[in-house]
PDB file of C-alpha atoms in Angstrom:
ATOM      1  CA  MET D  91     -12.649  15.126  -4.278  1.00 87.00           C
ATOM      2  CA  ARG D  92     -10.238  14.507  -7.757  1.00 95.00           C
ATOM      3  CA  ARG D  93      -7.661  13.855  -5.248  1.00 95.00           C
ATOM      4  CA  TYR D  94     -10.333  11.841  -3.380  1.00 97.00           C
ATOM      5  CA  ALA D  95     -11.608   9.708  -6.432  1.00 98.00           C
ATOM      6  CA  VAL D  96      -7.884   9.029  -7.451  1.00 98.00           C
ATOM      7  CA  GLU D  97      -7.451   6.728  -4.372  1.00 98.00           C
ATOM      8  CA  PHE D  98     -10.367   4.956  -4.420  1.00 98.00           C
ATOM      9  CA  ILE D  99      -9.737   4.202  -7.835  1.00 98.00           C
ATOM     10  CA  GLY D 100      -5.999   3.545  -7.465  1.00 98.00           C
ATOM     11  CA  THR D 101      -6.952   0.899  -4.385  1.00 98.00           C
ATOM     12  CA  PHE D 102      -9.544  -0.272  -6.465  1.00 98.00           C
ATOM     13  CA  PHE D 103      -7.939  -1.985  -9.125  1.00 98.00           C
ATOM     14  CA  LEU D 104      -5.131  -2.719  -6.905  1.00 97.00           C
ATOM     15  CA  VAL D 105      -7.210  -4.853  -4.886  1.00 96.00           C
ATOM     16  CA  LEU D 106      -9.457  -6.131  -7.475  1.00 95.00           C
ATOM     17  CA  THR D 107      -5.674  -7.158  -8.959  1.00 94.00           C
ATOM     18  CA  ILE D 108      -5.497  -9.023  -5.546  1.00 93.00           C
ATOM     19  CA  GLY D 109      -8.172 -10.709  -5.502  1.00 90.00           C
ATOM     20  CA  CYS D 110      -8.696 -11.583  -8.444  1.00 89.00           C
ATOM     21  CA  THR D 111      -4.883 -13.223  -8.557  1.00 88.00           C
ATOM     22  CA  GLY D 112      -4.947 -15.048  -5.085  1.00 81.00           C
ATOM     23  CA  MET D 113      -2.065 -12.782  -2.198  1.00 79.00           C
ATOM     24  CA  ALA D 114       0.965 -13.391  -2.633  1.00 76.00           C
ATOM     25  CA  ALA D 115       1.360 -16.369  -0.981  1.00 72.00           C
ATOM     26  CA  ALA D 116       0.438 -17.723  -3.937  1.00 70.00           C
ATOM     27  CA  PRO D 117       2.000 -20.372  -5.999  1.00 69.00           C
ATOM     28  CA  GLY D 118       3.705 -18.861  -8.774  1.00 78.00           C
ATOM     29  CA  VAL D 119       4.885 -15.877  -9.889  1.00 86.00           C
ATOM     30  CA  ILE D 120       1.883 -14.537 -11.699  1.00 88.00           C
ATOM     31  CA  ALA D 121       0.355 -12.705  -8.775  1.00 89.00           C
ATOM     32  CA  PRO D 122       3.825 -10.641  -7.636  1.00 93.00           C
ATOM     33  CA  LEU D 123       3.944  -9.686 -10.969  1.00 94.00           C
ATOM     34  CA  ALA D 124      -0.043  -8.435 -11.433  1.00 94.00           C
ATOM     35  CA  ILE D 125       0.326  -6.936  -8.425  1.00 95.00           C
ATOM     36  CA  GLY D 126       3.562  -5.090  -8.866  1.00 95.00           C
ATOM     37  CA  SER D 127       2.638  -3.866 -12.187  1.00 96.00           C
ATOM     38  CA  VAL D 128      -0.882  -2.278 -11.327  1.00 97.00           C
ATOM     39  CA  LEU D 129       0.600  -1.120  -8.983  1.00 97.00           C
ATOM     40  CA  MET D 130       2.755   1.004 -10.360  1.00 97.00           C
ATOM     41  CA  VAL D 131       0.769   1.590 -13.571  1.00 97.00           C
ATOM     42  CA  MET D 132      -2.103   3.896 -11.010  1.00 97.00           C
ATOM     43  CA  ILE D 133       0.786   5.455  -8.937  1.00 97.00           C
ATOM     44  CA  TYR D 134       1.422   6.946 -12.898  1.00 97.00           C
ATOM     45  CA  ALA D 135      -2.332   7.770 -13.951  1.00 96.00           C
ATOM     46  CA  GLY D 136      -2.925   9.156 -10.405  1.00 95.00           C
ATOM     47  CA  GLY D 137       0.740  10.397  -9.018  1.00 93.00           C
ATOM     48  CA  HIS D 138      -0.168  13.847 -10.578  1.00 93.00           C
ATOM     49  CA  ILE D 139      -3.485  14.214  -8.728  1.00 95.00           C
ATOM     50  CA  SER D 140      -3.637  12.564  -5.044  1.00 95.00           C
ATOM     51  CA  GLY D 141       0.216  11.894  -4.999  1.00 93.00           C
ATOM     52  CA  ALA D 142      -1.288   8.056  -5.654  1.00 96.00           C
ATOM     53  CA  HIS D 143      -0.883   6.476  -2.138  1.00 97.00           C
ATOM     54  CA  TYR D 144      -3.872   3.884  -2.323  1.00 98.00           C
ATOM     55  CA  ASN D 145      -2.536   2.531   0.699  1.00 98.00           C
ATOM     56  CA  PRO D 146      -3.258   3.695   4.650  1.00 98.00           C
ATOM     57  CA  ALA D 147       0.071   3.345   5.379  1.00 98.00           C
ATOM     58  CA  VAL D 148       2.233   5.634   2.872  1.00 98.00           C
ATOM     59  CA  THR D 149      -0.486   8.506   3.516  1.00 98.00           C
ATOM     60  CA  LEU D 150       1.226   7.971   7.070  1.00 98.00           C
ATOM     61  CA  GLY D 151       4.530   8.160   5.766  1.00 97.00           C
ATOM     62  CA  VAL D 152       3.519  10.853   3.916  1.00 97.00           C
ATOM     63  CA  HIS D 153       2.112  13.249   6.620  1.00 97.00           C
ATOM     64  CA  LEU D 154       4.626  12.345   9.015  1.00 96.00           C
ATOM     65  CA  ARG D 155       7.354  13.469   6.248  1.00 94.00           C
ATOM     66  CA  GLY D 156       5.277  16.995   6.219  1.00 93.00           C
ATOM     67  CA  ARG D 157       3.561  16.250   2.437  1.00 92.00           C
ATOM     68  CA  CYS D 158       0.008  15.971   3.446  1.00 93.00           C
ATOM     69  CA  PRO D 159      -2.054  17.943   5.193  1.00 95.00           C
ATOM     70  CA  ALA D 160      -3.875  17.037   8.706  1.00 96.00           C
ATOM     71  CA  SER D 161      -7.509  17.929   7.016  1.00 95.00           C
ATOM     72  CA  ASP D 162      -6.654  15.226   4.307  1.00 96.00           C
ATOM     73  CA  VAL D 163      -4.960  11.787   5.962  1.00 97.00           C
ATOM     74  CA  LEU D 164      -8.589  10.703   7.291  1.00 98.00           C
ATOM     75  CA  PRO D 165     -10.382  10.992   4.355  1.00 97.00           C
ATOM     76  CA  TYR D 166      -7.815   9.749   2.069  1.00 98.00           C
ATOM     77  CA  TRP D 167      -7.562   6.545   4.731  1.00 98.00           C
ATOM     78  CA  GLY D 168     -11.700   6.717   3.963  1.00 98.00           C
ATOM     79  CA  ALA D 169     -11.278   6.856   0.037  1.00 98.00           C
ATOM     80  CA  GLN D 170      -8.279   4.134  -0.185  1.00 98.00           C
ATOM     81  CA  LEU D 171     -10.653   1.572   2.207  1.00 98.00           C
ATOM     82  CA  LEU D 172     -14.126   2.078   0.329  1.00 98.00           C
ATOM     83  CA  GLY D 173     -12.126   1.549  -3.000  1.00 98.00           C
ATOM     84  CA  ALA D 174     -10.832  -2.123  -1.323  1.00 98.00           C
ATOM     85  CA  VAL D 175     -13.846  -2.935   0.399  1.00 97.00           C
ATOM     86  CA  VAL D 176     -15.787  -2.375  -2.542  1.00 97.00           C
ATOM     87  CA  ALA D 177     -12.688  -4.466  -5.128  1.00 97.00           C
ATOM     88  CA  ALA D 178     -13.253  -7.445  -2.986  1.00 94.00           C
ATOM     89  CA  TRP D 179     -17.058  -7.247  -3.484  1.00 94.00           C
ATOM     90  CA  ILE D 180     -16.906  -7.006  -6.752  1.00 94.00           C
ATOM     91  CA  VAL D 181     -14.398 -10.019  -6.884  1.00 92.00           C
ATOM     92  CA  GLY D 182     -16.509 -12.383  -4.139  1.00 87.00           C
ATOM     93  CA  PHE D 183     -20.324 -11.526  -5.849  1.00 86.00           C
ATOM     94  CA  ALA D 184     -18.785 -11.121  -9.471  1.00 86.00           C
ATOM     95  CA  LEU D 185     -15.862 -11.865 -10.641  1.00 82.00           C
ATOM     96  CA  LYS D 186     -15.112 -14.770  -8.023  1.00 76.00           C
ATOM     97  CA  GLY D 187     -11.355 -14.571  -8.642  1.00 68.00           C
ATOM     98  CA  ALA D 188      -8.902 -17.810  -8.003  1.00 67.00           C
ATOM     99  CA  PRO D 189     -10.229 -20.293  -5.138  1.00 73.00           C
ATOM    100  CA  VAL D 190      -8.303 -18.903  -1.920  1.00 78.00           C
ATOM    101  CA  SER D 191      -8.310 -19.815   1.530  1.00 80.00           C
ATOM    102  CA  PRO D 192      -7.122 -18.807   4.365  1.00 85.00           C
ATOM    103  CA  PHE D 193      -3.755 -17.481   5.121  1.00 86.00           C
ATOM    104  CA  ASN D 194      -2.673 -18.480   8.473  1.00 88.00           C
ATOM    105  CA  ALA D 195       0.467 -16.687   8.816  1.00 88.00           C
ATOM    106  CA  PRO D 196       2.725 -16.502  11.885  1.00 92.00           C
ATOM    107  CA  VAL D 197       2.678 -13.397  14.371  1.00 94.00           C
ATOM    108  CA  LEU D 198       6.481 -13.059  14.848  1.00 96.00           C
ATOM    109  CA  GLY D 199       7.981 -13.197  11.087  1.00 96.00           C
ATOM    110  CA  ALA D 200       4.205 -12.058   9.971  1.00 96.00           C
ATOM    111  CA  PHE D 201       4.865  -8.846  12.241  1.00 98.00           C
ATOM    112  CA  LEU D 202       8.718  -8.306  11.436  1.00 98.00           C
ATOM    113  CA  ALA D 203       8.013  -9.292   7.266  1.00 97.00           C
ATOM    114  CA  GLU D 204       4.396  -6.210   6.703  1.00 98.00           C
ATOM    115  CA  PHE D 205       6.672  -3.734   8.964  1.00 98.00           C
ATOM    116  CA  LEU D 206      10.058  -4.472   7.363  1.00 98.00           C
ATOM    117  CA  PHE D 207       8.630  -3.942   3.922  1.00 98.00           C
ATOM    118  CA  THR D 208       6.398  -2.009   4.865  1.00 98.00           C
ATOM    119  CA  PHE D 209       8.693   0.834   6.023  1.00 98.00           C
ATOM    120  CA  ALA D 210      10.708  -0.382   2.429  1.00 98.00           C
ATOM    121  CA  LEU D 211       7.895   0.936   0.143  1.00 98.00           C
ATOM    122  CA  VAL D 212       7.057   4.177   2.763  1.00 98.00           C
ATOM    123  CA  TYR D 213      11.012   4.639   2.378  1.00 98.00           C
ATOM    124  CA  VAL D 214      11.312   4.761  -2.027  1.00 97.00           C
ATOM    125  CA  VAL D 215       7.690   6.083  -1.758  1.00 97.00           C
ATOM    126  CA  LEU D 216       9.125   9.898   0.048  1.00 96.00           C
ATOM    127  CA  ASN D 217      12.846   9.060  -1.927  1.00 95.00           C
ATOM    128  CA  VAL D 218      11.295   9.179  -5.363  1.00 96.00           C
ATOM    129  CA  ALA D 219       7.889  11.076  -4.842  1.00 94.00           C
ATOM    130  CA  THR D 220       8.776  14.009  -1.916  1.00 92.00           C
ATOM    131  CA  ALA D 221      12.284  14.755  -2.202  1.00 90.00           C
ATOM    132  CA  GLU D 222      13.609  17.960  -3.648  1.00 87.00           C
ATOM    133  CA  ALA D 223      16.859  15.956  -5.539  1.00 87.00           C
ATOM    134  CA  THR D 224      14.130  13.693  -7.287  1.00 89.00           C
ATOM    135  CA  GLU D 225      11.318  15.876  -8.135  1.00 86.00           C
ATOM    136  CA  GLY D 226       9.668  15.763 -11.891  1.00 86.00           C
ATOM    137  CA  ASN D 227      12.255  12.030 -12.205  1.00 91.00           C
ATOM    138  CA  SER D 228      10.069   9.889 -14.281  1.00 89.00           C
ATOM    139  CA  TYR D 229      10.395   5.919 -12.676  1.00 93.00           C
ATOM    140  CA  PHE D 230       9.105   7.247  -9.737  1.00 95.00           C
ATOM    141  CA  GLY D 231       6.385   4.802 -10.547  1.00 95.00           C
ATOM    142  CA  LEU D 232       7.817   1.476 -11.470  1.00 96.00           C
ATOM    143  CA  ALA D 233      10.744   2.230  -8.180  1.00 97.00           C
ATOM    144  CA  ILE D 234       7.266   1.677  -5.956  1.00 97.00           C
ATOM    145  CA  GLY D 235       5.593  -1.046  -7.447  1.00 96.00           C
ATOM    146  CA  PHE D 236       9.320  -3.375  -7.664  1.00 97.00           C
ATOM    147  CA  THR D 237       9.634  -2.407  -4.157  1.00 97.00           C
ATOM    148  CA  VAL D 238       6.137  -4.273  -4.178  1.00 97.00           C
ATOM    149  CA  LEU D 239       7.115  -6.723  -5.555  1.00 96.00           C
ATOM    150  CA  ALA D 240      10.687  -7.435  -4.163  1.00 96.00           C
ATOM    151  CA  GLY D 241       8.551  -7.683  -1.151  1.00 96.00           C
ATOM    152  CA  ALA D 242       5.685 -10.083  -2.023  1.00 94.00           C
ATOM    153  CA  PHE D 243       8.759 -12.734  -3.080  1.00 94.00           C
ATOM    154  CA  ALA D 244      10.450 -11.546  -0.629  1.00 94.00           C
ATOM    155  CA  VAL D 245       8.578 -12.557   2.039  1.00 95.00           C
ATOM    156  CA  GLY D 246       4.717 -14.044   0.616  1.00 93.00           C
ATOM    157  CA  GLN D 247       4.959 -17.137   1.742  1.00 92.00           C
ATOM    158  CA  VAL D 248       5.334 -15.667   5.431  1.00 94.00           C
ATOM    159  CA  SER D 249       3.008 -12.767   6.155  1.00 94.00           C
ATOM    160  CA  GLY D 250       1.316 -12.573   2.368  1.00 93.00           C
ATOM    161  CA  ALA D 251       2.925  -9.210   1.342  1.00 94.00           C
ATOM    162  CA  ALA D 252      -0.294  -7.056   1.764  1.00 96.00           C
ATOM    163  CA  PHE D 253       2.223  -4.302   2.912  1.00 97.00           C
ATOM    164  CA  ASN D 254      -1.038  -2.676   3.264  1.00 98.00           C
ATOM    165  CA  PRO D 255      -4.163  -2.008   5.716  1.00 98.00           C
ATOM    166  CA  ALA D 256      -6.635  -1.356   2.933  1.00 98.00           C
ATOM    167  CA  VAL D 257      -5.046  -4.427   1.547  1.00 97.00           C
ATOM    168  CA  ALA D 258      -5.076  -7.144   4.036  1.00 97.00           C
ATOM    169  CA  ILE D 259      -8.581  -5.873   5.068  1.00 97.00           C
ATOM    170  CA  GLY D 260      -9.455  -6.391   1.142  1.00 96.00           C
ATOM    171  CA  ALA D 261      -8.068  -9.708   1.672  1.00 94.00           C
ATOM    172  CA  ALA D 262     -10.172 -10.710   4.456  1.00 94.00           C
ATOM    173  CA  MET D 263     -12.904 -10.239   2.867  1.00 93.00           C
ATOM    174  CA  ARG D 264     -12.366 -11.999   0.834  1.00 90.00           C
ATOM    175  CA  GLY D 265     -11.017 -14.743   3.026  1.00 90.00           C
ATOM    176  CA  MET D 266      -7.399 -14.369   1.858  1.00 91.00           C
ATOM    177  CA  LEU D 267      -6.356 -12.760   5.533  1.00 93.00           C
ATOM    178  CA  LEU D 268      -7.989 -14.503   9.089  1.00 94.00           C
ATOM    179  CA  TRP D 269      -9.761 -11.315  11.053  1.00 95.00           C
ATOM    180  CA  SER D 270      -8.661 -12.649  13.466  1.00 94.00           C
ATOM    181  CA  SER D 271      -5.034 -11.120  12.174  1.00 94.00           C
ATOM    182  CA  MET D 272      -6.284  -8.011  10.928  1.00 96.00           C
ATOM    183  CA  TRP D 273      -3.753  -6.308  13.970  1.00 96.00           C
ATOM    184  CA  LEU D 274      -1.077  -7.460  13.320  1.00 96.00           C
ATOM    185  CA  TYR D 275      -1.219  -6.017   9.674  1.00 97.00           C
ATOM    186  CA  ILE D 276      -2.456  -1.772  10.390  1.00 98.00           C
ATOM    187  CA  ILE D 277      -0.570  -2.246  13.745  1.00 98.00           C
ATOM    188  CA  ALA D 278       3.322  -3.532  11.531  1.00 98.00           C
ATOM    189  CA  GLU D 279       2.471  -1.616   8.286  1.00 98.00           C
ATOM    190  CA  LEU D 280       1.322   2.258   9.995  1.00 98.00           C
ATOM    191  CA  LEU D 281       4.386   1.406  12.180  1.00 98.00           C
ATOM    192  CA  GLY D 282       7.067   0.314   9.581  1.00 98.00           C
ATOM    193  CA  GLY D 283       4.953   3.646   7.359  1.00 98.00           C
ATOM    194  CA  ALA D 284       6.131   5.846  10.826  1.00 98.00           C
ATOM    195  CA  ALA D 285       9.106   4.568  10.663  1.00 98.00           C
ATOM    196  CA  ALA D 286       9.832   5.132   7.789  1.00 98.00           C
ATOM    197  CA  ALA D 287       9.040   9.055   7.707  1.00 97.00           C
ATOM    198  CA  PHE D 288      11.029   9.775  10.731  1.00 97.00           C
ATOM    199  CA  ALA D 289      13.819   7.736   8.644  1.00 97.00           C
ATOM    200  CA  PHE D 290      13.331   9.825   6.113  1.00 96.00           C
ATOM    201  CA  LYS D 291      13.490  13.146   7.856  1.00 94.00           C
ATOM    202  CA  ALA D 292      17.092  11.754  10.087  1.00 94.00           C
ATOM    203  CA  LEU D 293      18.634  10.959   6.487  1.00 93.00           C
ATOM    204  CA  ASN D 294      17.095  14.522   4.699  1.00 88.00           C
ATOM    205  CA  PRO D 295      17.632  17.428   8.123  1.00 82.00           C
ATOM    206  CA  THR D 296      17.657  20.370   5.458  1.00 73.00           C
ATOM    207  CA  GLY D 297      15.042  19.456   3.165  1.00 65.00           C
ATOM    208  CA  ARG D 298      11.911  21.626   2.532  1.00 64.00           C
ATOM    209  CA  LEU D 299       9.035  19.931   4.604  1.00 62.00           C
ATOM    210  CA  SER D 300       6.180  21.105   3.237  1.00 55.00           C
TER     211      SER D 300
END
């Protein structure tokens, strides 16, 4: 339960920050900086307990890589989604957050953006947080947070830069994304996470799986 609680807390503050600042598609640099920063600090806070996934696509990638047992996948996803829902509810009904209008993403462009940068995110996670050569490093949270920051600047205006099914659902609850586009985000992000796991295993064929 400790691990699931950490996943809830980390995802909650990630989505809370997104809800209060607006998606990365919002003008200016504040939203991407805030989102990348809160992800970084929550990873440092919870990485030693749960692995600090805070993202169903990361959990899938870590599972396929061999560092998350199948019995933890659905509970992790449940904790992450619950954290996102509670955060979106609090922003919508108590904190009010930044004024938003639904981001109507172009289907092909958004799919590619979400797939590619979710791939990059999960690929970085696997290399800095699960590889034997980088065990015990002190930069993993910074590397992962900056991957999201870079992706937000790069494709925020294309897809909104969710890179995370829990974030996408929380953003839809806040009216930032269209519910009719959820299939696009969820499929692209889970495919990106799975592809990153296979790429990691192909590039580390002698690595320990668990």
